[in-house]
Amino acid sequence: MNAHKIVCKSHLLKLLWTSGRSDRIKRLHGVCGRAPFSSCSPKVCIVGAGPAGFYTAQHLIKSRQDVEVDIYERLPVPFGLVRFGVAPDHPEVKNVINTFTQTAQHSRCSFYGNVNVGTDVSVKELQQAYHAVVLSYGAEGNRRMGVPGEDLAGVHAAKDFVGWYNGLPDNRKLHPDLSCETAVILGQGNVALDVARILLSPMDMLKKTDITQPALDLLAESRIRRVLIVGRRGPMQIACTIKEVREMVNLPDTRPEMVAADFKGIAEAVKEVPRPRKRLTELLLKTALDVPTEKEQEKRSKASRVWGFRFFRSPVEVLPAPDLSRAAAIRLAVNRLEGSGEGASAVPTGEVEDVPCGLVISSIGYKSLPIDPLLPFDSRKAIVPNTMGRVQKTAGVYCSGWLKTGPTGVIGTTMNNSFDTARALLEDMDSGALDVSSAKPGSQGVTPLLEKRGVKPVEFSDWEKIDNEEIKRGVAMGKPREKLLSVDEMLHVART
Amino acid sequence: MALVTATRRLVHVTLRESSRRAAVISAASLPTQSRATCLQRGFTTSTQPLRSDNKVTVHFINRDGEKITVKGSPGDSLLDVVIDQDLDFDGFGACEGTLACSTCHLIFEEEVYKQLGPVTDEEMDMLDLAYGLTDTSRLGCQICLTKSLEGMVARVPESVSDIRQSGDGSS
């Protein structure tokens, strides 16, 4: 682990901090002098220390030698969904943390954890202290199904379930009940597949990951043996990607169970589509319909757990147990497809179907929330209205990541999205649309306010103490890390 | 997946020790996980003699259309070359060669593409997510240099943002 870190550090240091030849040629001279650390150096504040925040910071710092960037984060720990969203059994996806660490350790970047923008400091106060503010705080809320019974015990949003097994402090008291036989997941994106995979993975696979110990303990007692992943439309509209489907197909001690009728006409339709959709659909077809090889047949006959996609079904009600205390079944409307391809829509047929289950996970999308009433917010799309990352009607405020485009896309998508916003910001500095000619105090204008309000920020070196403690605890458990689960505990370690 | 990663890490640590023994340590020549991929495929660098003619010339066309000519060693992946040579492609190689992203997406000419060897399902699965996918696209972390690829040209495709930047007239 250490060798890996050292290797990456030197590589990425080179990768990041070489000024791009093309950028240099394109850059106009700014109004402000170029001397670093002059009182005139442009100061940018970023709200949110997830991938969007870090990629925006990275691009800004790399592109101009005088820009100083401060990243504010609500939690004491950085990295957002890379830490709390990416599945524990996908550690390679978390390699981007090395890049983010490089950025945070740069002399022109500072991390301020444990600061809640909106309650500890207002966006207006940030605008006064900085030349520009970039909102990158992602999507903390959930899209609700909007059906009766949604608030029964046994029903959870995927975001909360994922937060629970990934150690998000707000979700540590979730205590999902895993004593039922069947779990139904609504939604067929990668998050839904992550949930299914964590529910069905053998313990000896999970226990070597950074999944939290309480989650591991609960999953070890789980009686869930069947997971259905339900979508409104058909196999050719499924939102997940092929890697995740392949992981389900290859998951030890499990067998797939699909409905052949769901695949009517698919083998024909798949011939005309682009390669990514084609390969994914062919894998689904093969899994659902093909006669298995002898080896696969043996695996299936021995499997103790079952998973399957169910198509053309929308939730209409979560039905309670006789004592009304918890979910006991989900009522699904049967749909038919109108149109074809990515734009096809689900139309109810009038038929319904009840599926007995004890755990319902709704994985139909995260949702951004407004943090300041003075900022524009599009409640319909749940994003901050913007053009190329420039927040509408609000000079000097930008946005990047899911807050800008909506809560879909992998880390790579967010990276491009954030680079975009950084470019827009840099353009505005160069053109004078963003006035950087007068000095701004930056964090010196904010930390006194925080102090007055009894808020003590966590610095990046404090996070490193938390990081080391988690790794140390992980060694004892045979895991890459054992995450601290509460803000109090994090602050305690940070302050020691 | 976790086992594959662990294997890669183990292999890369072994390779690193070989580098040490070869007594040519510069920050640039430290191996990455992508070098481990090439090792798994049978391209060892640990026994290569340290002669300056044992290099492979690679031409990269960056997103501005500029041609950048560099040299790599047999057994290096194209991601290794980009990193070792400090080539400044925005966001390239985010997952550090572990087939967990598609940011090292490169496009080749037909004749070169044919020489690049088979594509695993694992690579194809991630490649499928790349913006601007073509029939001659590959992930740079999976392409291992050999002498027969001398003079190859690899184009760095535009990312989504590039397309929007060029067409957009809004301020």
XYZ file of C-alpha atoms in Angstrom:
667
model
C 0.000 0.000 0.000
C 2.787 2.401 0.898
C 4.843 1.530 -2.173
C 1.801 2.234 -4.269
C 1.297 5.625 -2.672
C 4.898 6.696 -3.206
C 4.815 5.603 -6.821
C 1.621 7.458 -7.515
C 2.769 10.585 -5.740
C 5.775 11.101 -8.003
C 3.859 10.184 -11.125
C 0.907 12.378 -10.432
C 3.000 15.257 -9.222
C 4.535 15.260 -12.685
C 1.237 14.768 -14.415
C -0.539 17.571 -12.638
C 1.876 20.378 -12.173
C 3.418 20.723 -15.604
C 1.821 23.725 -17.237
C 0.139 22.815 -20.483
C 1.846 24.276 -23.483
C -1.452 24.912 -25.195
C -2.948 26.595 -22.144
C -0.024 28.969 -21.903
C -0.391 30.019 -25.522
C -4.103 30.605 -25.214
C -4.047 32.518 -21.976
C -4.533 36.249 -22.179
C -2.769 38.404 -19.664
C -4.889 38.922 -16.608
C -5.642 42.313 -15.184
C -3.889 41.323 -11.985
C -0.147 40.873 -11.835
C 1.195 37.361 -11.925
C 3.267 37.473 -8.744
C 2.142 34.597 -6.558
C 0.811 35.395 -3.127
C 0.441 39.073 -3.899
C -2.566 40.627 -2.258
C -3.948 40.825 -5.757
C -3.885 37.070 -6.388
C -7.271 35.775 -7.467
C -8.968 33.856 -4.697
C -11.518 31.186 -5.434
C -13.641 29.321 -2.963
C -15.125 25.931 -3.721
C -18.054 24.531 -1.764
C -17.834 20.747 -1.540
C -14.751 18.518 -1.418
C -15.929 15.679 -3.620
C -14.681 14.899 -7.134
C -16.291 17.999 -8.614
C -14.675 20.305 -6.081
C -11.262 18.720 -6.402
C -11.227 18.530 -10.183
C -12.308 22.161 -10.410
C -9.549 23.141 -7.967
C -6.977 21.053 -9.820
C -7.689 22.714 -13.120
C -7.683 26.234 -11.706
C -4.404 25.805 -9.837
C -2.725 24.178 -12.806
C -3.827 26.835 -15.271
C -2.808 29.999 -13.449
C 0.213 30.379 -11.208
C -1.465 33.023 -9.031
C -4.841 31.474 -8.260
C -5.443 30.392 -4.668
C -8.212 27.933 -3.993
C -9.953 27.159 -0.701
C -12.225 24.124 -0.531
C -14.955 24.100 2.114
C -16.568 20.826 3.135
C -19.447 20.115 5.507
C -17.894 16.926 6.889
C -14.531 16.696 8.643
C -13.431 14.296 5.898
C -12.999 15.054 2.192
C -13.744 13.181 -1.051
C -17.524 13.050 -1.055
C -19.032 10.162 -3.012
C -15.648 8.662 -3.759
C -15.555 7.835 -0.070
C -19.268 7.441 0.617
C -20.725 6.330 -2.708
C -18.273 4.107 -4.569
C -18.852 0.494 -3.531
C -16.365 -1.034 -1.065
C -15.517 -3.769 -3.556
C -14.509 -1.199 -6.211
C -11.305 0.107 -4.630
C -9.637 0.966 -7.996
C -12.299 3.567 -8.664
C -11.071 5.291 -5.499
C -7.549 5.758 -6.916
C -8.597 9.273 -7.864
C -8.175 10.103 -4.167
C -4.414 10.169 -4.835
C -4.931 12.943 -7.376
C -7.200 14.846 -4.993
C -4.625 14.509 -2.204
C -1.989 16.066 -4.478
C -4.311 18.982 -5.102
C -5.121 19.453 -1.426
C -1.435 19.417 -0.505
C -0.551 22.058 -3.099
C 0.684 25.291 -1.598
C -2.087 27.261 -3.307
C -4.875 25.007 -2.074
C -6.411 24.785 1.383
C -9.034 22.428 2.740
C -11.514 23.572 5.404
C -13.538 20.627 6.671
C -16.325 20.732 9.239
C -17.682 23.945 7.746
C -21.304 23.933 6.629
C -21.883 26.542 3.943
C -25.401 27.768 4.441
C -25.429 27.500 8.228
C -21.870 28.257 9.423
C -21.173 30.807 6.717
C -23.415 32.179 4.004
C -22.737 32.183 0.300
C -22.967 35.971 0.402
C -20.164 36.099 2.964
C -18.093 33.841 0.707
C -18.771 36.124 -2.242
C -17.468 39.040 -0.202
C -14.303 37.214 0.776
C -13.473 35.616 -2.586
C -13.326 36.722 -6.217
C -15.325 33.675 -7.231
C -17.366 30.957 -5.549
C -17.839 27.534 -7.117
C -20.727 25.428 -5.831
C -19.796 21.756 -6.032
C -21.790 20.259 -3.207
C -23.499 17.562 -5.198
C -26.775 15.871 -4.379
C -27.609 15.122 -0.766
C -31.264 14.373 -1.211
C -33.312 11.611 -2.802
C -35.919 11.432 -5.469
C -38.956 10.000 -3.761
C -41.084 7.310 -5.374
C -44.155 9.273 -4.322
C -46.222 6.187 -3.471
C -48.239 5.213 -0.390
C -46.270 3.141 2.094
C -42.972 4.710 1.089
C -42.276 5.637 4.706
C -42.941 2.198 6.171
C -40.163 0.439 8.028
C -38.222 -1.694 5.592
C -38.215 0.932 2.839
C -34.961 2.838 2.249
C -33.516 5.152 -0.332
C -30.504 3.580 -2.030
C -28.474 6.661 -1.153
C -29.090 6.001 2.548
C -28.403 2.279 2.246
C -25.156 2.964 0.402
C -24.292 5.687 2.939
C -24.901 3.137 5.681
C -22.496 0.489 4.402
C -19.988 3.166 3.428
C -19.914 4.889 6.811
C -21.658 8.175 6.075
C -22.244 9.623 9.561
C -25.828 10.669 8.808
C -26.738 7.080 7.921
C -25.030 5.165 10.704
C -28.288 4.525 12.564
C -30.097 3.039 9.566
C -30.191 -0.535 10.962
C -31.857 -2.071 7.900
C -33.809 -5.214 8.598
C -32.237 -8.011 6.573
C -34.310 -10.824 8.051
C -36.627 -11.251 5.059
C -36.077 -13.575 2.117
C -36.675 -11.162 -0.752
C -35.413 -7.656 -1.349
C -36.796 -5.508 -4.159
C -34.719 -2.684 -5.599
C -36.494 -0.063 -7.718
C -34.231 1.353 -10.407
C -31.621 -0.346 -12.560
C -28.695 2.055 -12.545
C -25.229 1.241 -11.218
C -26.237 2.237 -7.699
C -29.022 -0.381 -7.776
C -26.517 -2.988 -8.894
C -24.067 -1.981 -6.192
C -26.802 -2.496 -3.577
C -27.735 -5.894 -5.036
C -24.129 -6.978 -5.115
C -23.451 -5.943 -1.526
C -26.627 -7.735 -0.392
C -25.586 -10.955 -2.121
C -21.777 -11.011 -1.950
C -20.138 -13.818 0.007
C -18.795 -12.647 3.356
C -15.207 -13.581 2.596
C -15.256 -11.162 -0.329
C -16.796 -8.310 1.663
C -14.718 -8.692 4.797
C -11.542 -7.674 2.949
C -13.012 -4.359 1.801
C -13.475 -1.041 3.587
C -17.164 -1.739 4.196
C -17.987 -0.670 7.748
C -17.834 -3.332 10.441
C -21.438 -2.774 11.624
C -22.637 -3.289 8.040
C -20.513 -6.396 7.702
C -21.884 -7.786 10.978
C -25.469 -7.170 9.897
C -24.898 -8.628 6.432
C -23.355 -11.729 8.000
C -26.734 -12.330 9.711
C -28.737 -11.464 6.606
C -31.459 -13.913 5.557
C -31.924 -12.251 2.192
C -31.647 -14.882 -0.517
C -33.345 -13.208 -3.460
C -32.881 -9.730 -4.894
C -35.032 -8.364 -7.695
C -33.883 -5.255 -9.545
C -36.919 -3.601 -11.067
C -37.155 -1.120 -13.939
C -40.025 0.715 -15.628
C -38.898 0.000 -19.124
C -37.262 -2.861 -20.991
C -33.862 -4.536 -21.263
C -32.708 -2.092 -23.901
C -33.332 0.904 -21.675
C -31.475 -0.427 -18.654
C -29.370 2.334 -17.112
C -26.553 0.330 -15.565
C -23.295 -0.435 -17.365
C -21.891 -3.740 -18.516
C -19.109 -4.055 -15.964
C -21.621 -4.073 -13.123
C -23.891 -6.588 -14.876
C -20.922 -8.868 -15.469
C -20.092 -8.667 -11.762
C -23.592 -9.891 -10.920
C -23.378 -12.723 -13.434
C -20.021 -13.791 -12.003
C -20.954 -13.338 -8.344
C -20.078 -16.571 -6.506
C -22.860 -18.661 -5.011
C -25.583 -16.870 -6.964
C -27.756 -17.676 -9.946
C -29.726 -15.385 -12.243
C -33.477 -15.624 -12.575
C -35.096 -13.589 -15.321
C -38.420 -13.608 -17.132
C -37.957 -14.832 -20.708
C -41.020 -12.908 -21.890
C -39.299 -9.625 -20.940
C -36.836 -10.303 -23.772
C -39.324 -10.762 -26.581
C -38.071 -9.063 -29.741
C -34.804 -7.982 -28.134
C -32.495 -10.291 -30.091
C -33.728 -8.668 -33.299
C -33.684 -5.090 -32.024
C -30.124 -5.353 -30.703
C -28.600 -5.713 -34.153
C -28.942 -2.046 -35.047
C -27.668 -0.290 -31.937
C -24.250 1.193 -31.072
C -21.669 -1.156 -29.638
C -21.948 -0.266 -25.914
C -25.719 -0.843 -25.825
C -25.337 -3.898 -28.040
C -22.777 -5.633 -25.832
C -24.758 -4.903 -22.690
C -27.998 -6.211 -24.201
C -26.261 -9.302 -25.550
C -24.945 -10.069 -22.079
C -28.461 -9.718 -20.665
C -29.864 -11.966 -23.394
C -27.199 -14.570 -22.811
C -27.764 -14.540 -19.049
C -31.534 -14.693 -19.372
C -32.066 -17.067 -22.259
C -29.001 -19.091 -23.226
C -28.575 -22.683 -22.156
C -25.751 -22.445 -19.595
C -22.433 -24.253 -19.997
C -21.854 -27.271 -17.826
C -19.698 -25.241 -15.459
C -22.277 -22.476 -15.227
C -25.050 -25.024 -14.735
C -23.151 -26.522 -11.827
C -22.691 -23.108 -10.292
C -26.387 -22.358 -10.650
C -27.524 -25.630 -9.139
C -25.350 -25.091 -6.067
C -26.141 -21.415 -5.631
C -27.838 -20.390 -2.409
C -28.779 -16.905 -3.627
C -30.821 -15.599 -6.518
C -30.881 -12.283 -8.345
C -32.783 -11.053 -11.364
C -33.894 -8.065 -13.371
C -37.613 -7.447 -13.704
C -38.704 -5.170 -16.494
C -41.798 -3.125 -17.367
C -42.731 -2.587 -13.728
C -43.293 0.674 -11.764
C -43.974 0.918 -8.010
C -47.480 2.068 -7.107
C -47.690 1.135 -3.427
C -45.705 -0.454 -0.658
C -48.073 -2.818 1.144
C -47.791 -3.170 4.901
C -47.694 -6.298 7.017
C -50.977 -7.167 8.803
C -49.839 -5.291 11.935
C -49.064 -2.280 9.727
C -45.598 -2.017 11.265
C -43.517 -2.647 8.195
C -43.366 -3.361 4.469
C -44.504 -6.830 3.435
C -44.925 -6.504 -0.325
C -44.684 -4.046 -3.175
C -47.433 -3.457 -5.689
C -46.046 -2.935 -9.178
C -47.883 -1.565 -12.201
C -47.264 -3.484 -15.408
C -46.075 -1.286 -18.279
C -45.710 -1.557 -21.974
C -43.137 0.281 -24.016
C -43.997 3.082 -26.398
C -41.274 3.910 -28.869
C -37.876 2.315 -28.841
C -34.297 2.991 -27.923
C -33.110 5.377 -25.239
C -36.164 7.601 -25.603
C -38.813 4.885 -25.218
C -41.409 5.535 -22.548
C -43.251 3.278 -20.126
C -47.037 3.348 -20.363
C -49.167 1.615 -17.705
C -51.381 -1.175 -18.981
C -53.720 -1.118 -15.992
C -52.492 -4.456 -14.694
C -50.752 -4.721 -11.336
C -48.664 -7.360 -9.659
C -47.814 -7.802 -5.967
C -44.356 -9.019 -4.969
C -43.882 -10.147 -1.365
C -40.706 -8.696 0.100
C -39.351 -7.362 3.372
C -36.792 -4.870 2.093
C -37.537 -2.200 -0.495
C -34.696 -0.040 -1.757
C -35.604 2.823 -4.018
C -32.691 3.621 -6.314
C -34.322 6.125 -8.631
C -31.901 8.994 -8.304
C -30.140 11.353 -5.953
C -31.324 14.940 -5.783
C -29.561 18.234 -5.175
C -30.886 20.601 -2.526
C -30.707 24.400 -2.360
C -28.382 25.654 0.414
C -29.072 29.356 0.204
C -32.395 31.046 -0.563
C -30.608 33.892 -2.339
C -29.179 31.603 -4.999
C -31.253 30.565 -8.000
C -32.384 26.935 -7.907
C -34.374 24.945 -10.440
C -36.629 22.747 -8.295
C -37.940 20.811 -11.232
C -34.539 19.643 -12.425
C -33.034 19.988 -8.920
C -29.947 21.793 -10.186
C -28.540 25.283 -9.931
C -29.477 26.970 -13.222
C -26.333 27.736 -15.160
C -24.764 28.197 -18.556
C -21.483 26.350 -18.974
C -21.069 26.388 -15.202
C -21.792 30.096 -14.738
C -24.723 30.413 -12.341
C -27.475 32.404 -13.976
C -28.099 35.939 -12.771
C -25.317 35.630 -10.183
C -22.010 37.137 -11.182
C -18.977 35.510 -9.611
C -20.761 32.261 -8.735
C -20.192 29.042 -10.641
C -21.139 25.409 -10.234
C -19.640 22.055 -11.145
C -20.431 18.378 -10.798
C -23.890 16.941 -10.197
C -25.200 20.241 -8.888
C -24.570 21.628 -12.378
C -25.884 18.870 -14.614
C -27.985 16.571 -12.435
C -27.008 13.428 -10.516
C -25.872 11.063 -13.251
C -22.467 10.136 -14.540
C -19.325 8.468 -13.288
C -16.250 10.195 -11.891
C -14.894 10.741 -15.405
C -18.046 12.605 -16.371
C -17.715 14.822 -13.315
C -14.076 15.433 -14.156
C -14.882 16.813 -17.609
C -17.788 18.769 -16.205
C -15.520 20.376 -13.586
C -12.758 21.169 -16.058
C -15.451 22.915 -18.117
C -16.479 25.118 -15.214
C -12.855 25.906 -14.385
C -12.295 26.957 -17.992
C -15.309 29.250 -17.897
C -14.039 30.811 -14.682
C -10.554 31.311 -16.133
C -12.015 32.821 -19.292
C -13.969 35.284 -17.164
C -10.819 36.212 -15.215
C -8.917 36.787 -18.435
C -11.639 38.799 -20.119
C -12.428 40.916 -17.100
C -15.977 39.569 -16.835
C -14.815 38.466 -13.419
C -13.114 41.381 -11.716
C -9.963 40.183 -9.949
C -8.269 43.602 -9.853
C -9.118 44.455 -6.275
C -7.714 42.420 -3.432
C -9.961 40.062 -1.528
C -9.207 38.562 1.889
C -10.018 34.953 1.015
C -10.014 32.663 4.018
C -8.838 35.556 6.197
C -12.266 37.020 5.679
C -13.979 33.781 6.660
C -12.076 32.183 9.518
C -12.810 35.085 11.945
C -16.510 34.616 11.233
C -16.250 30.901 11.878
C -14.347 31.488 15.091
C -16.984 33.891 16.294
C -19.595 31.258 15.577
C -17.705 28.523 17.396
C -16.888 26.602 14.224
C -13.403 25.096 14.112
C -12.357 23.971 10.623
C -10.537 20.715 10.045
C -7.386 21.177 7.971
C -6.069 18.671 5.503
C -3.314 17.609 7.885
C -6.050 16.873 10.438
C -7.799 14.669 7.863
C -4.481 12.864 7.455
C -4.637 11.977 11.147
C -8.123 10.553 10.622
C -6.862 8.734 7.531
C -3.965 7.187 9.417
C -6.206 6.149 12.294
C -8.642 4.464 9.903
C -5.849 2.622 8.139
C -4.390 1.553 11.474
C -7.748 0.198 12.636
C -8.169 -1.502 9.269
C -4.913 -3.411 9.636
C -6.281 -4.991 12.802
C -9.380 -6.111 10.873
C -7.620 -7.247 7.701
C -9.234 -4.388 5.768
C -7.772 -1.407 3.877
C -9.327 0.836 6.513
C -11.928 0.834 9.260
C -13.828 4.079 8.851
C -14.681 6.334 11.754
C -18.455 6.496 11.808
C -19.413 9.688 13.591
C -18.489 13.319 13.178
C -17.647 13.459 16.891
C -15.160 10.653 16.584
C -13.632 12.224 13.481
C -13.238 15.573 15.240
C -11.779 13.902 18.287
C -9.049 12.233 16.232
C -8.516 15.410 14.186
C -7.936 17.511 17.284
C -5.611 15.119 19.076
C -11.836 -7.701 -9.184
C -10.210 -7.236 -5.802
C -8.021 -10.299 -6.357
C -6.866 -9.027 -9.740
C -5.964 -5.696 -8.170
C -4.085 -7.365 -5.361
C -2.169 -9.413 -7.905
C -1.352 -6.312 -9.922
C -0.137 -4.527 -6.811
C 2.018 -7.476 -5.834
C 3.455 -7.698 -9.328
C 4.189 -4.010 -9.414
C 6.010 -4.172 -6.103
C 8.189 -6.971 -7.482
C 8.858 -4.946 -10.594
C 9.801 -1.966 -8.511
C 12.385 -4.027 -6.683
C 13.824 -5.087 -10.040
C 14.100 -1.445 -11.009
C 16.069 -0.778 -7.867
C 18.472 -3.572 -8.658
C 18.961 -2.130 -12.131
C 20.271 0.962 -10.361
C 18.583 3.459 -12.624
C 16.149 5.221 -10.409
C 14.536 8.351 -11.559
C 11.096 9.405 -10.454
C 9.920 9.019 -14.011
C 10.848 5.381 -14.330
C 8.940 4.113 -11.282
C 6.321 1.641 -12.446
C 2.593 2.133 -12.248
C -0.212 -0.367 -12.078
C -0.442 -0.192 -15.851
C 3.128 -1.397 -16.174
C 2.022 -4.343 -14.076
C -0.578 -5.087 -16.779
C 2.156 -5.352 -19.378
C 4.136 -7.571 -17.067
C 1.188 -9.907 -16.688
C 1.039 -10.177 -20.437
C 4.634 -11.289 -20.607
C 6.445 -8.075 -21.416
C 9.158 -7.891 -18.793
C 11.293 -4.813 -18.441
C 13.404 -6.102 -15.594
C 15.771 -8.005 -17.848
C 16.111 -5.340 -20.558
C 19.650 -4.050 -20.991
C 19.983 -0.330 -20.404
C 20.877 0.714 -23.938
C 19.567 3.906 -25.451
C 18.547 2.189 -28.711
C 16.111 -0.064 -26.870
C 13.369 2.506 -27.204
C 10.119 2.772 -29.116
C 9.094 6.067 -30.689
C 5.476 7.051 -30.131
C 3.717 10.074 -31.626
C 0.766 11.491 -29.719
C -1.665 13.909 -31.335
C -3.080 16.027 -28.533
C -6.487 17.661 -28.379
C -5.159 20.807 -30.053
C -3.942 18.752 -33.009
C -0.277 19.139 -32.035
C 2.009 16.183 -32.631
C 4.214 15.254 -29.700
C 6.983 12.714 -30.259
C 8.357 10.763 -27.329
C 10.111 7.497 -26.606
C 9.113 4.653 -24.344
C 10.565 1.292 -23.428
C 9.220 -2.064 -24.574
C 6.831 -3.237 -21.886
C 5.667 0.247 -20.980
C 2.006 0.893 -21.454
C 0.982 4.020 -23.308
C -0.296 5.408 -20.005
C 3.184 4.874 -18.538
C 4.668 6.796 -21.466
C 2.251 9.698 -20.997
C 3.122 9.887 -17.314
C 6.872 9.330 -17.688
C 7.116 11.958 -20.414
C 5.000 14.513 -18.527
C 2.546 14.787 -21.381
C -0.117 17.174 -20.315
C -3.410 15.611 -21.366
C -6.154 16.887 -19.094
C -7.485 14.180 -16.813
C -5.640 11.314 -18.511
C -5.370 8.093 -16.557
C -7.588 8.971 -13.600
C -7.798 5.432 -12.199
C -4.057 4.843 -12.644
C -4.356 1.962 -15.057
C -6.775 -0.276 -13.172
C -9.572 -0.460 -15.778
C -11.914 1.572 -13.608
C -12.360 4.526 -15.984
C -12.016 5.444 -19.650
C -9.901 8.564 -19.413
C -6.843 7.043 -21.133
C -8.901 6.537 -24.296
C -6.733 6.729 -27.437
C -7.565 6.383 -31.134
C -5.315 4.643 -33.631
C -5.021 4.222 -37.368
C -6.444 0.995 -38.742
C -3.069 -0.665 -39.474
C -1.668 0.129 -36.027
C -4.913 -0.903 -34.320
C -4.676 -4.348 -35.866
C -1.224 -4.834 -34.366
C -2.268 -3.923 -30.853
C -3.369 -7.360 -29.839
C -6.594 -8.685 -28.388
C -8.971 -6.639 -26.289
C -10.217 -8.290 -23.120
C -13.865 -8.056 -22.108
C -12.710 -6.080 -19.085
C -11.101 -3.415 -21.280
C -13.986 -3.387 -23.728
C -16.459 -2.857 -20.882
C -14.705 0.363 -19.827
C -13.925 1.439 -23.372
C -17.640 1.296 -24.099
C -18.069 4.254 -21.743
C -15.533 6.448 -23.514
C -16.711 9.593 -25.220
C -16.179 9.552 -28.988
C -15.673 5.788 -29.164
C -14.474 4.535 -32.561
C -13.732 1.156 -34.064
C -10.021 1.792 -33.579
C -10.216 2.975 -29.973
C -8.272 1.407 -27.114
C -7.439 2.255 -23.514
C -3.848 3.452 -23.248
C -3.204 1.606 -19.984
C -3.733 -1.708 -21.777
C -1.466 -1.120 -24.786
C 2.039 -2.480 -24.240
C 4.898 -1.147 -26.319
C 6.913 -3.505 -28.471
C 9.619 -2.743 -31.027
C 7.186 -3.566 -33.815
C 5.073 -0.574 -32.795
C 7.957 1.787 -33.544
C 6.649 5.111 -34.855
C 3.039 4.458 -33.914
C 0.625 7.383 -33.771
C -1.944 7.673 -30.992
C -4.565 10.393 -31.014
C -6.007 11.758 -27.787
C -9.704 12.170 -28.527
C -11.728 15.198 -27.573
C -13.619 14.944 -24.323
C -17.212 16.085 -23.971
C -16.201 19.525 -22.769
C -14.012 20.136 -25.804
C -16.943 19.622 -28.132
C -19.115 22.046 -26.237
C -16.371 24.663 -25.869
C -15.726 24.883 -29.570
C -19.328 25.368 -30.601
C -20.603 27.516 -27.819
C -20.981 31.214 -28.284
C -22.470 31.987 -24.911
C -20.526 34.085 -22.460
